[in-house]
Coordinates of C-alpha atoms and ligand atoms in Angstrom, one line a residue:
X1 CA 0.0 0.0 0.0
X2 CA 3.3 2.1 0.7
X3 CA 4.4 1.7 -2.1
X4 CA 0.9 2.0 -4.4
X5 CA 0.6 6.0 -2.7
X6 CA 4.4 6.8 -3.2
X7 CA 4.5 6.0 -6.6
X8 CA 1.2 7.4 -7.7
X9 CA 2.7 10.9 -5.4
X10 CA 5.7 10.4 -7.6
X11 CA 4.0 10.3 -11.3
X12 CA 1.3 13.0 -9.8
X13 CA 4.8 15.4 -9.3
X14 CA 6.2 14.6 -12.4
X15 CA 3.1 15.4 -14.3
X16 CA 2.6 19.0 -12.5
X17 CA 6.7 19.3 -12.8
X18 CA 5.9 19.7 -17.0
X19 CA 6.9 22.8 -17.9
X20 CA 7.2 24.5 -14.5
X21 CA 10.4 26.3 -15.5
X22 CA 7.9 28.6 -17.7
X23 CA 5.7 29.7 -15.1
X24 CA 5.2 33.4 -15.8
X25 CA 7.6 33.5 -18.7
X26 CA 5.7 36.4 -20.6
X27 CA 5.9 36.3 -24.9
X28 CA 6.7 40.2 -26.0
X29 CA 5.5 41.5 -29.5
X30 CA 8.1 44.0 -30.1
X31 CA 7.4 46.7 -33.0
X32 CA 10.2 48.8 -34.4
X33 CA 10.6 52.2 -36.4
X34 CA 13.8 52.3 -37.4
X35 CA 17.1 50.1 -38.4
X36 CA 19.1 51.3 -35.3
X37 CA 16.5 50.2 -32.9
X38 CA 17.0 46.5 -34.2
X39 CA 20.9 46.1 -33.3
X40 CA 20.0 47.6 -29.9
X41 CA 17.1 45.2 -29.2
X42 CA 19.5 42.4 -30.0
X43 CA 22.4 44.0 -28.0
X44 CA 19.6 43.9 -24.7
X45 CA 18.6 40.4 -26.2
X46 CA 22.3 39.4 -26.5
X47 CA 22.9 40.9 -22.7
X48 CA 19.7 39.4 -21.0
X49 CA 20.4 36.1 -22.8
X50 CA 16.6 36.3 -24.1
X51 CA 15.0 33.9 -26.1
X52 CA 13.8 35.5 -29.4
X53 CA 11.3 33.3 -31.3
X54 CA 11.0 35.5 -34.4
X55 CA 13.1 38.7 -35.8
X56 CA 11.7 42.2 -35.7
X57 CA 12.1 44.0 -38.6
X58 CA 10.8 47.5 -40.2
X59 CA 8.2 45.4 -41.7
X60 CA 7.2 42.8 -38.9
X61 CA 6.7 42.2 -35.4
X62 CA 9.4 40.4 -33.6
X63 CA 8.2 37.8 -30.7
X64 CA 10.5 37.6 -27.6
X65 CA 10.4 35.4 -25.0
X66 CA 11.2 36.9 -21.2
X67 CA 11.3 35.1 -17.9
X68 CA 9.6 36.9 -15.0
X69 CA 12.1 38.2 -13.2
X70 CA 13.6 40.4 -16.2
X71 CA 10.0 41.4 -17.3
X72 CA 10.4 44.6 -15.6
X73 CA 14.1 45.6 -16.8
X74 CA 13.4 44.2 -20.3
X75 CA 9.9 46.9 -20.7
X76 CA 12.0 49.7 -19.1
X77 CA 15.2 49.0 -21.4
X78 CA 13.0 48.8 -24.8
X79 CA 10.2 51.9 -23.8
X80 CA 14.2 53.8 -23.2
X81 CA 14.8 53.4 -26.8
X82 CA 11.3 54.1 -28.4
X83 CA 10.4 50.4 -29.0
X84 CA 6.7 49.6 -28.5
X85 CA 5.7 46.5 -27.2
X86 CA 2.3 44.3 -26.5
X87 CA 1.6 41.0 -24.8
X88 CA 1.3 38.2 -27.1
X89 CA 1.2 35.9 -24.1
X90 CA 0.8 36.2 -20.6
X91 CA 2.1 33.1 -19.3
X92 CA 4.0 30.6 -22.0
X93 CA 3.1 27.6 -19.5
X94 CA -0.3 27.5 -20.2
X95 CA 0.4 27.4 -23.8
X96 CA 2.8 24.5 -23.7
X97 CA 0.0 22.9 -20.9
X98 CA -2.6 23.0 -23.7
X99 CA 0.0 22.0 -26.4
X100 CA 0.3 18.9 -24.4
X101 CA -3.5 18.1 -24.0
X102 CA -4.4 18.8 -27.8
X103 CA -1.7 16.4 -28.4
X104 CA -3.0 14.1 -25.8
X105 CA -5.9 14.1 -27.7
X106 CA -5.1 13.7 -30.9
X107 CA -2.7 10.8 -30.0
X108 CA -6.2 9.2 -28.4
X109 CA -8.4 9.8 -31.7
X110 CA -5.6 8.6 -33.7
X111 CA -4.8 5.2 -31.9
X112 CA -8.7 4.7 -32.1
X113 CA -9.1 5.2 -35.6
X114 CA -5.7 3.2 -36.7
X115 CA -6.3 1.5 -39.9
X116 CA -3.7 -1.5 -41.1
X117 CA -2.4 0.7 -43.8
X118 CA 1.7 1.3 -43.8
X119 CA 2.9 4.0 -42.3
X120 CA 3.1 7.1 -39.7
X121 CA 0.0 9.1 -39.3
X122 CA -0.1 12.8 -39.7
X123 CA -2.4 13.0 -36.5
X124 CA 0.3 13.6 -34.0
X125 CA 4.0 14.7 -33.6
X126 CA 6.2 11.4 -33.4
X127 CA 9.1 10.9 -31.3
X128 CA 12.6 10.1 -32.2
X129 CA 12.4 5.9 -31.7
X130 CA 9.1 6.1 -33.7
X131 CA 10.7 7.7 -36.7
X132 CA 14.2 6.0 -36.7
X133 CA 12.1 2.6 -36.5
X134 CA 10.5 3.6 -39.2
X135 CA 12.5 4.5 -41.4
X136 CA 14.3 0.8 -40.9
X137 CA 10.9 -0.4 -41.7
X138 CA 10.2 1.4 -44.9
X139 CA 13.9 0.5 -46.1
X140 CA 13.1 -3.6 -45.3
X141 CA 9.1 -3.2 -46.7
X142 CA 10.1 -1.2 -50.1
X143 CA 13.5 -2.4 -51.1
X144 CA 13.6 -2.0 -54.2
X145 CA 13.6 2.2 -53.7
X146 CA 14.6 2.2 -50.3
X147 CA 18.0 2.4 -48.3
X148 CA 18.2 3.5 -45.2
X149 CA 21.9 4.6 -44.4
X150 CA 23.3 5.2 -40.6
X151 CA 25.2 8.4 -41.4
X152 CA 26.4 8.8 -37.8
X153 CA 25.6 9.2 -34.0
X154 CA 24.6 12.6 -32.2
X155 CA 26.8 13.4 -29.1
X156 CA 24.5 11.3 -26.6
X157 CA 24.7 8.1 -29.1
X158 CA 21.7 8.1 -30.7
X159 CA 21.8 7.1 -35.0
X160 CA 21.3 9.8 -37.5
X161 CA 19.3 7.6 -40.2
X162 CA 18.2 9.0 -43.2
X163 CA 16.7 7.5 -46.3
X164 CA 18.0 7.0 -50.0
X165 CA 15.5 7.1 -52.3
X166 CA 15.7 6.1 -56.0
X167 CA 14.7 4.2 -58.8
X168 CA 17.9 2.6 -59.6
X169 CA 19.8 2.9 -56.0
X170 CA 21.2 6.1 -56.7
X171 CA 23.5 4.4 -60.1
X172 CA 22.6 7.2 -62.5
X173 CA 25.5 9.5 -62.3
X174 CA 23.0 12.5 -64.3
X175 CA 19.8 12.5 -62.3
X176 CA 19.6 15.2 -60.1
X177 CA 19.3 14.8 -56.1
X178 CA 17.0 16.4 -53.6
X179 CA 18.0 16.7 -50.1
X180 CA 15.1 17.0 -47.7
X181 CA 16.5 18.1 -43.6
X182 CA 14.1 18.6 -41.0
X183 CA 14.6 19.3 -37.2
X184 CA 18.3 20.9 -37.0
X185 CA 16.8 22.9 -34.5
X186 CA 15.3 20.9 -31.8
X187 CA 12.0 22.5 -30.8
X188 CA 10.6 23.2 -34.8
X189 CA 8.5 20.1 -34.5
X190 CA 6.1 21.3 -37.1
X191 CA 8.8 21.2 -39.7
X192 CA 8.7 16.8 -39.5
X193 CA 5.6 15.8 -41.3
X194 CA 7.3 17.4 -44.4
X195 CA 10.2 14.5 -44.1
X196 CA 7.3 11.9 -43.6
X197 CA 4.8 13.4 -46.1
X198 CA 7.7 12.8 -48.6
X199 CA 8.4 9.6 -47.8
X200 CA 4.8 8.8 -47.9
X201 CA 3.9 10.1 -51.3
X202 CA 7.4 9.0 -53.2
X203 CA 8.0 5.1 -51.2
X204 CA 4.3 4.1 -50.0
X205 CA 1.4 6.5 -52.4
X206 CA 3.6 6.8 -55.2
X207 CA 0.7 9.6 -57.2
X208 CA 3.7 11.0 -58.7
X209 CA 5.8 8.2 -60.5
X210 CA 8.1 10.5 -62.2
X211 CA 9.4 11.9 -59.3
X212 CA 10.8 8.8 -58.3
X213 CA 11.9 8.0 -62.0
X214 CA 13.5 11.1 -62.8
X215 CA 15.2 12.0 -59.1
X216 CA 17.2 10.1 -56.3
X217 CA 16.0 12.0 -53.2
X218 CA 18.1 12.0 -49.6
X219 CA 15.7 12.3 -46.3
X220 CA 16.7 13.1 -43.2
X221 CA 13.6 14.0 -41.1
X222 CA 15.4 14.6 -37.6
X223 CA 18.7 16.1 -37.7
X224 CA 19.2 17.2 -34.1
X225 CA 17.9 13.6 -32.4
X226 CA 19.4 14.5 -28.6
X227 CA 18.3 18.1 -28.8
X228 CA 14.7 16.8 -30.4
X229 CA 14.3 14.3 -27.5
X230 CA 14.9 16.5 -24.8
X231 CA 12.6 19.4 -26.5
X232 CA 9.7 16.3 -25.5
X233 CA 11.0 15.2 -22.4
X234 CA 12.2 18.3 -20.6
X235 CA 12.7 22.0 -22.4
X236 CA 10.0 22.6 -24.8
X237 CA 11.9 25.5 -26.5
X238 CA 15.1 23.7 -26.9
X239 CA 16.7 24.6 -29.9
X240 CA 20.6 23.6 -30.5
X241 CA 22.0 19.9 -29.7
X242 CA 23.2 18.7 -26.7
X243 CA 26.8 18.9 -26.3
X244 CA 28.5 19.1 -23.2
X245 CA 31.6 19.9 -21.4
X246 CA 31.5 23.5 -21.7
X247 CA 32.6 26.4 -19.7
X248 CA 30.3 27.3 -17.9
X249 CA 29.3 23.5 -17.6
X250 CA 25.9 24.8 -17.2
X251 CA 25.5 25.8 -20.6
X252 CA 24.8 23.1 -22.8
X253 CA 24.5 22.9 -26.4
X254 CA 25.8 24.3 -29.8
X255 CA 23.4 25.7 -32.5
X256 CA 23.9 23.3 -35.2
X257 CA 22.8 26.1 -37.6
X258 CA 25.8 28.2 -36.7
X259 CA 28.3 24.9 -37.0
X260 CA 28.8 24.7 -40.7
X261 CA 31.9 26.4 -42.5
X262 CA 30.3 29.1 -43.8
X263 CA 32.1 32.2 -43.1
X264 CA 31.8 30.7 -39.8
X265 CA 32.1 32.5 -36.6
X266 CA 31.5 35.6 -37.9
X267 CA 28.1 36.4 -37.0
X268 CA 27.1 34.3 -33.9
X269 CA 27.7 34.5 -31.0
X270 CA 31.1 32.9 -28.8
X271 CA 29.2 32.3 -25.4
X272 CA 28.3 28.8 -25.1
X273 CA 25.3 30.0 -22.7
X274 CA 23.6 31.6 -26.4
X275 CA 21.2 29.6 -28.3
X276 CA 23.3 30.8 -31.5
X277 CA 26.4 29.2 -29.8
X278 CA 28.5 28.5 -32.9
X279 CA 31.1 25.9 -30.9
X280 CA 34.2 25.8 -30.9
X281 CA 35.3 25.4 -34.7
X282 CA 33.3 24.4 -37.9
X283 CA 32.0 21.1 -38.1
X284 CA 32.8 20.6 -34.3
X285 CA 29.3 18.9 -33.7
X286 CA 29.1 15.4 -35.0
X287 CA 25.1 16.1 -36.1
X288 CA 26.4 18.9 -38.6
X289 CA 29.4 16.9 -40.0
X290 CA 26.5 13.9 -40.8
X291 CA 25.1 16.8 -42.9
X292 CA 28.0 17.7 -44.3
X293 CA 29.0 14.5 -44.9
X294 CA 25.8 13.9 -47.5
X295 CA 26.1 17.1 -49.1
X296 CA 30.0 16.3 -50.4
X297 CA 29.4 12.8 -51.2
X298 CA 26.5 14.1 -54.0
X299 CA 27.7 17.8 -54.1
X300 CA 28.1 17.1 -58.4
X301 CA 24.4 15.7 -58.6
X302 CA 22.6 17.8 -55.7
X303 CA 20.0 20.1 -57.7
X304 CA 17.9 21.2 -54.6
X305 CA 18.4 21.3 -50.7
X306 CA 15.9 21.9 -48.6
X307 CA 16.6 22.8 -44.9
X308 CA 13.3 23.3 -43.3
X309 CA 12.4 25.0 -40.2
X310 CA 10.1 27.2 -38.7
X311 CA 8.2 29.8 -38.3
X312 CA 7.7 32.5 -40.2
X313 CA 6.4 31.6 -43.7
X314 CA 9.2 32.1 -45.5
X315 CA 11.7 30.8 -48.4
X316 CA 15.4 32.0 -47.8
X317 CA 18.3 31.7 -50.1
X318 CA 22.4 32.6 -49.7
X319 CA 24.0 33.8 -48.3
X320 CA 23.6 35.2 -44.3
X321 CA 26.4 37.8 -44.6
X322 CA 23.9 39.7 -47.5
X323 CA 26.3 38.7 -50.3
X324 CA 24.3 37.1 -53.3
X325 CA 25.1 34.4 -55.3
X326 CA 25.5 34.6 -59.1
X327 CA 22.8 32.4 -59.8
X328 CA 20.4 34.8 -57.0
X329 CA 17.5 35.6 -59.9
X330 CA 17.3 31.8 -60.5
X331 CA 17.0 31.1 -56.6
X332 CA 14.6 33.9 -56.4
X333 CA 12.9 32.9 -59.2
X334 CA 12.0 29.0 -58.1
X335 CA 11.6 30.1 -54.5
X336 CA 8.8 32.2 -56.0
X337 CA 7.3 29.2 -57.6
X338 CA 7.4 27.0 -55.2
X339 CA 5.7 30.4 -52.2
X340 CA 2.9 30.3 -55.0
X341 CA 1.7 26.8 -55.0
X342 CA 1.5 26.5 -51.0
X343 CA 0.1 30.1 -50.8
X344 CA -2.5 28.3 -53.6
X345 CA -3.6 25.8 -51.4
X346 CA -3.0 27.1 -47.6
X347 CA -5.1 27.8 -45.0
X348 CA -6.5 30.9 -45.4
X349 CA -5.8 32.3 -42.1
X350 CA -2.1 31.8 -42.5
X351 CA 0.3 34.8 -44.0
X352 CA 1.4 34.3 -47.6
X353 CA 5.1 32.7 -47.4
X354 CA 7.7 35.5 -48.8
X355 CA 10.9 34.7 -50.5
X356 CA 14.0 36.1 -50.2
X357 CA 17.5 36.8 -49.7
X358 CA 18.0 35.3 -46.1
X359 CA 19.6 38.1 -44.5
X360 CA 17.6 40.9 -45.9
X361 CA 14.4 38.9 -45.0
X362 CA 15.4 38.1 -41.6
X363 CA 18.7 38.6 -40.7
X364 CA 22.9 38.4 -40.8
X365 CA 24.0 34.6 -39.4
X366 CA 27.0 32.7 -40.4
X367 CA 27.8 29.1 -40.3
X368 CA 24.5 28.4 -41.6
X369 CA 24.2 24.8 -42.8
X370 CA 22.0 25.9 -46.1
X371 CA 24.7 28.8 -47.0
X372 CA 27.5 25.8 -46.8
X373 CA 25.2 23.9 -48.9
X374 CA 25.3 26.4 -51.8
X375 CA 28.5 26.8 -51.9
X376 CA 29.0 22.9 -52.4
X377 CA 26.3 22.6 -55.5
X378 CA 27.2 25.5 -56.9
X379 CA 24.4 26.4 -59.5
X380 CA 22.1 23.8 -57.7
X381 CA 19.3 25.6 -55.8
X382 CA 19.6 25.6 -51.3
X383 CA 16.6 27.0 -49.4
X384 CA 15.8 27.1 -45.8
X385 CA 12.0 26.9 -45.7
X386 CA 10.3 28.4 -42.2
X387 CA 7.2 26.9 -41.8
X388 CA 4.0 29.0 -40.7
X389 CA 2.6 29.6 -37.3
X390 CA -0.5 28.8 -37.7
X391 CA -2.5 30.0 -34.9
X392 CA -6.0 28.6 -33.7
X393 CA -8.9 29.4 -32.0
X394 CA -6.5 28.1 -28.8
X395 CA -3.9 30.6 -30.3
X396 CA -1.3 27.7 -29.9
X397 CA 1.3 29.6 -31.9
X398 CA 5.1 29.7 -32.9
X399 CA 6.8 26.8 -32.3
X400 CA 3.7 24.9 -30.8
X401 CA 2.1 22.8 -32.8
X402 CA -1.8 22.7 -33.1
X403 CA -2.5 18.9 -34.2
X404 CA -4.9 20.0 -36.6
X405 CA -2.4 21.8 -38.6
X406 CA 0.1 18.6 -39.0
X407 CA -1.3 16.9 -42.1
X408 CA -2.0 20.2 -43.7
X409 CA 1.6 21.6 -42.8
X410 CA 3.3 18.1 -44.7
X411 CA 0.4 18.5 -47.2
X412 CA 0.7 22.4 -48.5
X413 CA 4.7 22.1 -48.0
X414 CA 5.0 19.2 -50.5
X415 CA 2.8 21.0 -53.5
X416 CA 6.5 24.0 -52.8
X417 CA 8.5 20.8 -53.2
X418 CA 7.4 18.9 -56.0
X419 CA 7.2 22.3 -58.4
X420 CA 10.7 23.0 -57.6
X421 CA 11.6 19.1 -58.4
X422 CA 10.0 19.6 -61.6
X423 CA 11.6 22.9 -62.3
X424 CA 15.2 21.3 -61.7
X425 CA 14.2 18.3 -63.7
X426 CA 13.1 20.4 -67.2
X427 CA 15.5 22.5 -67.1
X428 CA 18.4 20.4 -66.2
X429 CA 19.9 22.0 -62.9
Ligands
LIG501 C1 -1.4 5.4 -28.5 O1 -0.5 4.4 -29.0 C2 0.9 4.6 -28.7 C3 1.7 3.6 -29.5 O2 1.1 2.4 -29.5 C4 1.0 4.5 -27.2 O3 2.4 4.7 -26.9 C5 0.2 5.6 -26.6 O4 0.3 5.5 -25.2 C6 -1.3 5.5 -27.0 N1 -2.0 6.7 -26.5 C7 -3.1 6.7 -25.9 C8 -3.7 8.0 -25.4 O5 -3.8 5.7 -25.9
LIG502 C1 -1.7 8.6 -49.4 O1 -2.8 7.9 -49.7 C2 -3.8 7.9 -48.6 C3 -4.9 6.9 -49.1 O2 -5.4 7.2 -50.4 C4 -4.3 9.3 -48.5 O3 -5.3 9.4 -47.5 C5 -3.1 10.2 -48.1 O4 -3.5 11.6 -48.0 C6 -2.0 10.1 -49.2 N1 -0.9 10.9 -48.9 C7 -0.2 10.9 -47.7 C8 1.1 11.6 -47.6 O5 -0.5 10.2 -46.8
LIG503 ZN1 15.4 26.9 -37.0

């Protein structure tokens, strides 16, 4: 009986314990007037060690995350410099409460409504285990197109998997391959149904044979496993990997998305406690050197790479440090294409996406794995996609993920994909 009442006290602590380190952590919408305002919003940021969950710009909003205790010294600092500000949020820990019990939910409906069909469903978010399992199972159930390829472990030990994809195991030296990376940023769950969805449609649904015929496509759907895993299990708003050994040993992690040798260094920050942490030389993080690793083994055939994260609603070519490469109009021109067909068939509530040149759309970064990427293929095409916020009547928002939206988010983001496939196809990228 003992026993029974202490563990049901323990599992009734670790259920309350969810989240408690965001109790009161308010979510500021920040609006600016001018460009010198921005650099000293990220010097407070920077100084506060803030958590900023989108970029302010002369045309947008920026959202910024702020514990309780800095609330105070955070609305005095910006009001100083003529920055306006409302509450998007209260209290963040009610959000990620009711992320948890739509999720809940939806992980209920879905188990009751599971059919016999192949495959993962698009009703809920699935963990690490789930997805490397499954990609193992697609490689044993569909051969023929299949491979699944360990291309490493992540710091803790887990395997990066990834899928090869092709018609003819990847023996055509002239077909051009697509490279689809999802999660190098821990808490961007949205951004893994668009690694399944493809999976789904080229391996299992196949509506679209000559994707498969003409293209030999790489998938990795979670690039940042450790950092992913503990985004569920204890920091909802985790973002880089989970490397430790640092000074101070308290701060944890480097930004995988800083890590590549691009101009690296240059534009993030030195302080391991930053979430834009670059580590401590290029390629120092072996999750980034697995990505590396693909993109120079097919550098000569890669004709599109597709970094996805969110939010934001946005397409983003090369290069962070606002240089532009040769081929920019081309970029610009299939980043375009690909912002019309989702805009085509997206919710109407959600923005438009907008394509650009990623440091004039957002802002200056270096190391960034997609601006390493170009400069590997050369005239192939590199995007980093940010999926949308989509915000329901709950106003789940950000980086939370409404269930509802999961299907539609791998749904709308494939229709970008496969015009941009077919645009590197016909004209021989
Ligand atoms: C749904 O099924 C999964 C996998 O079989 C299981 O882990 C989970 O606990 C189930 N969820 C509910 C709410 O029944
Ligand atoms: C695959 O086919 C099923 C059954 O026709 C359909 O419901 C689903 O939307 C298709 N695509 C994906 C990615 O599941
Ligand atoms: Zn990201």
């Amino acid at each position: 009986m003992f026993k029974v009442i202490f563990f049901l006290f323990v599992s009734m602590y670790l259920v309350h314990a969810k989240h408690e380190e965001y109790e009161g952590y308010t979510l500021y919408a920040v609006t600016v007037q001018e460009p010198a305002q921005v650099e000293q919003l990220m010097e407070i940021v920077e100084r506060y060690n803030l958590d900023i969950w989108s970029y302010v710009n002369l045309e947008t909003e920026g959202l910024i995350l702020v514990a309780p205790d800095l609330k105070q010294v955070f609305e005095d600092e910006i009001s100083a410099i003529g920055i306006t500000y409302r509450i998007d949020t209260d209290n963040i820990k009610e959000k990620l409460d009711l992320e948890d019990v739509l999720m809940a939910e939806a992980h209920k409906r879905s188990n009751a409504s599971r059919s016999d069909r192949f495959g993962l469903s698009f009703d809920v978010i699935h963990r690490w285990a789930v997805v490397d399992r499954y990609l193992v199972d697609v490689a044993n159930r569909y051969p023929s197109v299949a491979r699944v390829v360990n291309g490493g472990r992540s710091v803790e030990g887990r395997d990066i998997r990834y899928l090869r994809l092709s018609s003819d195991n990847f023996a055509s030296r002239t077909k051009p391959v697509i490279i689809i990376q999802c999660l190098l940023h821990a808490r961007e769950w949205v951004t893994l149904p668009v690694a399944l969805w493809a999976i789904q449609e080229l391996v299992i649904n196949v509506t679209d044979r000559d994707l498969i015929r003409d293209i030999d496509w790489i998938i990795l759907p979670i690039a940042n496993p450790d950092g992913y895993e503990y985004s569920h299990t204890r920091t909802r708003m985790w973002r880089k990997n989970r490397r430790t050994g640092q000074s101070p040993s308290s701060c944890i992690g480097v930004d995988l998305n800083r890590n590549f040798d691009f101009v690296w260094g240059t534009d993030s920050s030195n302080r391991p406690c930053s979430d834009t942490f670059h580590g401590p030389r290029p390629f120092s993080e072996p999750e980034s050197v697995v990505t590396r690793n693909i993109i120079n083994e097919h550098r000569s055939r890669i004709s599109l790479f597709l970094d996805v994260h969110s939010f934001g609603s946005l397409i983003l070519f090369s290069f962070g440090n606002r240089q532009l490469p040769p081929h920019a109009l081309v970029l610009n021109r299939v980043g375009v294409l690909m912002a019309e067909r989702i805009d085509a068939v997206k919710w109407p509530q959600n923005r438009n996406y907008r394509v650009g040149n990623s440091a004039q759309v957002l802002y200056t970064a270096s190391g960034e794995c997609a601006d390493y990427a170009q400069v590997a293929i050369g005239n192939g095409l590199a995007y980093t996609y940010e999926l949308p916020a989509h915000r329901n009547l709950n106003s789940i928002n950000g980086f939370l993920v409404d269930p509802a939206f999961i299907r539609q988010a791998g749904f709308e983001t494939w229709e970008g994909i496969k015009a941009a496939a077919r645009y590197v196809v016909q004209n021989r990228l």
